[in-house]
Structures are given as C-alpha cells and as structure tokens.
XYZ file of C-alpha atoms in Angstrom:
233
model
C -106.117 -29.547 59.081
C -102.365 -29.482 59.789
C -101.210 -29.757 63.360
C -97.808 -28.380 62.768
C -96.995 -25.399 65.009
C -96.139 -22.350 62.950
C -92.905 -21.741 64.817
C -91.673 -25.388 64.575
C -88.316 -25.872 62.830
C -89.023 -28.833 60.569
C -85.379 -29.363 59.644
C -84.355 -29.415 63.364
C -87.006 -32.033 64.308
C -86.259 -34.209 61.297
C -82.476 -34.019 61.848
C -81.144 -37.146 63.686
C -79.971 -36.694 67.162
C -76.483 -37.995 66.308
C -76.095 -35.356 63.658
C -77.134 -32.579 66.149
C -74.575 -33.869 68.644
C -71.873 -33.912 66.000
C -72.317 -30.200 65.535
C -70.714 -29.697 68.938
C -68.035 -32.277 68.559
C -65.385 -30.281 66.757
C -65.293 -27.707 69.599
C -64.916 -30.477 72.195
C -62.040 -32.036 70.188
C -60.388 -28.674 69.862
C -60.623 -28.099 73.633
C -59.007 -31.561 74.250
C -56.313 -30.831 71.808
C -55.634 -27.435 73.379
C -54.937 -28.973 76.910
C -51.390 -30.229 76.099
C -50.556 -26.786 74.800
C -51.748 -25.133 77.938
C -49.816 -27.718 80.041
C -46.617 -27.003 78.087
C -47.046 -23.217 78.540
C -47.724 -23.546 82.304
C -44.714 -25.775 82.751
C -42.365 -23.351 80.897
C -41.014 -23.049 77.430
C -40.185 -26.477 76.135
C -37.539 -25.037 73.824
C -35.764 -23.501 76.810
C -35.595 -26.910 78.734
C -34.341 -28.685 75.642
C -31.775 -25.994 75.034
C -30.526 -25.982 78.602
C -29.892 -29.722 78.670
C -27.274 -29.985 75.909
C -25.509 -26.915 77.255
C -24.776 -28.658 80.531
C -23.910 -31.919 78.816
C -21.506 -30.008 76.580
C -19.972 -28.399 79.671
C -19.423 -31.785 81.226
C -17.832 -33.182 78.137
C -15.633 -30.086 77.733
C -14.314 -30.301 81.282
C -13.707 -34.058 80.999
C -11.889 -33.548 77.753
C -9.587 -30.885 79.217
C -8.746 -33.140 82.201
C -8.159 -36.193 79.937
C -5.902 -34.289 77.522
C -3.970 -32.659 80.405
C -3.524 -36.003 82.084
C -2.225 -37.688 78.973
C 0.171 -35.037 78.060
C 1.633 -34.708 81.505
C 2.122 -38.411 81.806
C 3.854 -38.611 78.403
C 6.146 -35.824 79.603
C 6.782 -37.533 82.960
C 7.640 -40.875 81.367
C 10.177 -39.073 79.103
C 11.619 -36.645 81.656
C 11.462 -38.238 85.109
C 13.711 -41.298 85.652
C 12.767 -43.857 88.194
C 14.682 -43.266 91.400
C 15.820 -39.841 90.275
C 13.183 -37.300 91.526
C 13.135 -33.747 90.127
C 12.938 -31.249 92.981
C 10.517 -28.379 92.507
C 10.314 -26.889 96.036
C 13.121 -28.616 97.919
C 12.122 -32.132 99.135
C 8.505 -31.034 99.716
C 7.297 -30.880 96.126
C 8.975 -33.230 93.522
C 8.302 -35.063 90.385
C 8.792 -38.684 91.179
C 8.135 -41.561 88.836
C 5.905 -44.307 90.149
C 4.041 -47.009 88.281
C 0.927 -47.659 90.252
C -1.150 -50.859 89.784
C -3.642 -49.769 92.266
C -6.259 -46.952 92.702
C -5.718 -43.326 93.393
C -2.809 -42.596 95.745
C -1.496 -46.227 95.393
C -4.379 -47.878 97.176
C -5.595 -51.428 96.369
C -2.469 -52.308 94.387
C -3.465 -55.984 94.016
C -6.943 -55.270 92.602
C -6.088 -53.922 89.113
C -8.796 -55.867 87.213
C -11.567 -54.844 89.685
C -10.466 -51.209 89.657
C -10.641 -51.179 85.901
C -14.156 -52.514 85.886
C -15.084 -49.941 88.613
C -13.656 -47.172 86.484
C -15.720 -48.312 83.468
C -18.785 -48.329 85.608
C -18.149 -44.859 86.816
C -17.807 -43.639 83.233
C -21.047 -45.236 82.208
C -22.820 -43.857 85.283
C -21.512 -40.305 84.663
C -22.599 -40.396 81.080
C -26.054 -41.620 82.012
C -26.485 -38.799 84.534
C -25.059 -36.272 82.113
C -27.898 -36.878 79.664
C -30.437 -35.102 81.959
C -27.851 -32.717 83.548
C -28.922 -29.105 84.020
C -26.846 -27.919 86.972
C -23.482 -26.251 86.041
C -21.937 -27.165 89.412
C -22.921 -30.885 88.823
C -21.504 -30.640 85.383
C -18.174 -29.421 86.818
C -18.067 -32.196 89.395
C -19.029 -34.973 87.020
C -16.709 -33.571 84.406
C -13.759 -33.741 86.766
C -14.691 -37.390 87.753
C -15.198 -38.418 84.181
C -11.989 -36.837 82.914
C -9.956 -38.421 85.739
C -11.531 -41.892 85.297
C -10.810 -41.793 81.604
C -7.280 -40.670 82.160
C -6.443 -43.593 84.306
C -8.350 -46.020 82.095
C -6.032 -45.077 79.241
C -3.175 -46.273 81.357
C -5.042 -49.424 82.341
C -5.691 -50.356 78.742
C -2.533 -49.263 76.946
C 0.391 -49.482 79.396
C 2.249 -52.524 80.538
C 1.831 -55.213 81.674
C -1.317 -55.568 79.510
C -4.909 -54.626 78.705
C -6.988 -53.931 81.825
C -3.888 -54.628 83.923
C -1.813 -51.558 82.988
C -0.057 -49.588 85.664
C -0.997 -45.917 86.051
C 1.692 -43.289 85.779
C 1.996 -41.237 89.024
C 4.637 -38.464 89.269
C 3.571 -35.658 91.590
C 4.871 -35.900 95.139
C 3.816 -33.351 97.762
C 5.279 -33.926 101.335
C 3.916 -37.004 102.930
C 0.973 -37.323 100.555
C 1.126 -40.374 98.200
C 2.391 -39.800 94.725
C -0.526 -38.905 92.336
C -1.341 -37.464 88.898
C -3.740 -34.984 87.360
C -6.453 -37.628 86.957
C -6.262 -38.647 90.598
C -6.600 -34.920 91.662
C -9.510 -34.433 89.343
C -11.420 -37.496 90.700
C -10.887 -36.451 94.335
C -11.810 -32.816 93.750
C -14.851 -33.818 91.684
C -16.003 -36.323 94.255
C -15.768 -33.720 97.075
C -17.760 -31.221 95.064
C -20.507 -33.707 94.404
C -20.709 -34.615 98.028
C -21.062 -30.923 99.015
C -23.683 -30.370 96.380
C -25.659 -33.436 97.679
C -25.327 -32.328 101.287
C -26.733 -28.794 100.501
C -29.645 -30.257 98.524
C -28.556 -29.332 94.997
C -29.716 -31.807 92.401
C -28.323 -32.624 88.911
C -31.478 -31.065 87.295
C -30.689 -27.774 88.736
C -33.322 -27.718 91.480
C -32.817 -27.678 95.234
C -34.549 -29.808 97.765
C -34.927 -26.947 100.233
C -36.886 -25.069 97.568
C -39.278 -27.958 97.223
C -39.802 -28.084 100.981
C -40.427 -24.341 101.087
C -42.949 -24.569 98.278
C -44.747 -27.459 99.952
C -44.857 -25.538 103.239
C -46.284 -22.465 101.536
C -48.861 -24.642 99.765
C -49.920 -26.254 103.049
C -50.166 -22.937 104.734
C -52.207 -21.447 102.024
C -54.542 -24.358 102.122
C -54.978 -24.151 105.893
C -55.688 -20.375 105.612
C -58.283 -21.015 102.924
C -59.993 -23.669 105.024
C -59.930 -21.253 107.997
C -61.680 -18.543 105.979
C -64.276 -20.977 104.750
C -65.164 -21.996 108.336
C-alpha cells in the first residue's frame, strides 16, 4: 500500500533545496540593484549636479580670461603710450598713468624675490584650477576667477618681459594718490582675495553650501530625536 499523502506535491519534495532557493534569488538581486537608484534619487538628480559643475567652472574661466586679456592689452598700451618719468595726468596729480617696471609682488612689495614670487604665482594658478574642478558657488567662481586672471596676467610679464624668464619685471602704470602704482592684474588679485575671505567668514563654501545651514540642520535633527525619545518615554 502506498504511504504517499494524496495532497503531497511530489515535484516540490523531489526538487533540491538549492533549486528552490534559487527561485527567490532574482528578486533579491533586483532589490540590491535597485538600492543605488534609490540613493541617487534621494540625493537629487545626478544630471543636475553634473550640469551645475561645468557651469561654474566655465564662469571661473570666463572671468579669468577677461581679466587676463584686459591686463595684457592695457600693459601693451601703457608701454607704448606712457614714457618713464613722464606721467599722464588723469585727475590732476591724484590719478595718473605712471610707468613702473616692478620686479616684486603686487604694489611693488618684495622686489628682491622675483623667482619666489613667480613660483608662488604658479602654485596659486594650480590651486585655483584644482578647486575650480568641483566649484558650484557663483561667488566663489567670481573670486577665484579674479585671482586666477590676475595671477596669469602678472605671470605673462614674469615669463616674457626683461630681464628674463621667471625674472621679468611686471608693468605697473596706474597711480592713485599715495597708493603704490599697480595694474589691472594687481587689482583683480586683491579684490578676488577680499571676496574669498568674506565668503569664508560668512560660511559660504565652494560647493555652494553654507556651514550655518549644516549647523541648523544638525540642530533640528537633534531636537527631533530628543522629542521622539521624550514621546517614547
């Protein structure tokens, strides 16, 4: 007499355990594969982040290009039009165009450190470009663009003007009152540096976020956790 139960599923009992477990495996794999997609959607649209990054880098490069071109053209004009020792008066003696060959830094500082200043300028250019690759803040793009354009403008003089490569004297020609003679590149560097300091002091980061916002979010999260624990108790 057969002992098989009439409701027994013969195929299910004879089927190996490994094969039964495999029936559920595709669903598990699909769930695992779906996790990255959920993370991307929760973190925001990846296409928007990738699109925002080059826009800010393009802004930085555009600003730097304008400063560099303006600096080169005005220096070419100054060399041709302003004679040494013969300043051109713009507003009496207060604002003049005065030709000065500067071996030092901005505003004629560190005149005996031409080589070091050239290396520092090269380091600044590399640093700005490195930061610009992840830049998302328009204000940081403006500040870094000013610094980059000014640094490149003076580097052109360091490399291509006398007395030689990396020792060239920078052309300064704008004189305002008691202020040391300067050029467009010097002005851009100073304005850009001031803007970057202000952004840093107020907590604005190159990626477009703000430190104060992070602190506010952390405080809200802590308060919500404390409230939840209080309700549980």
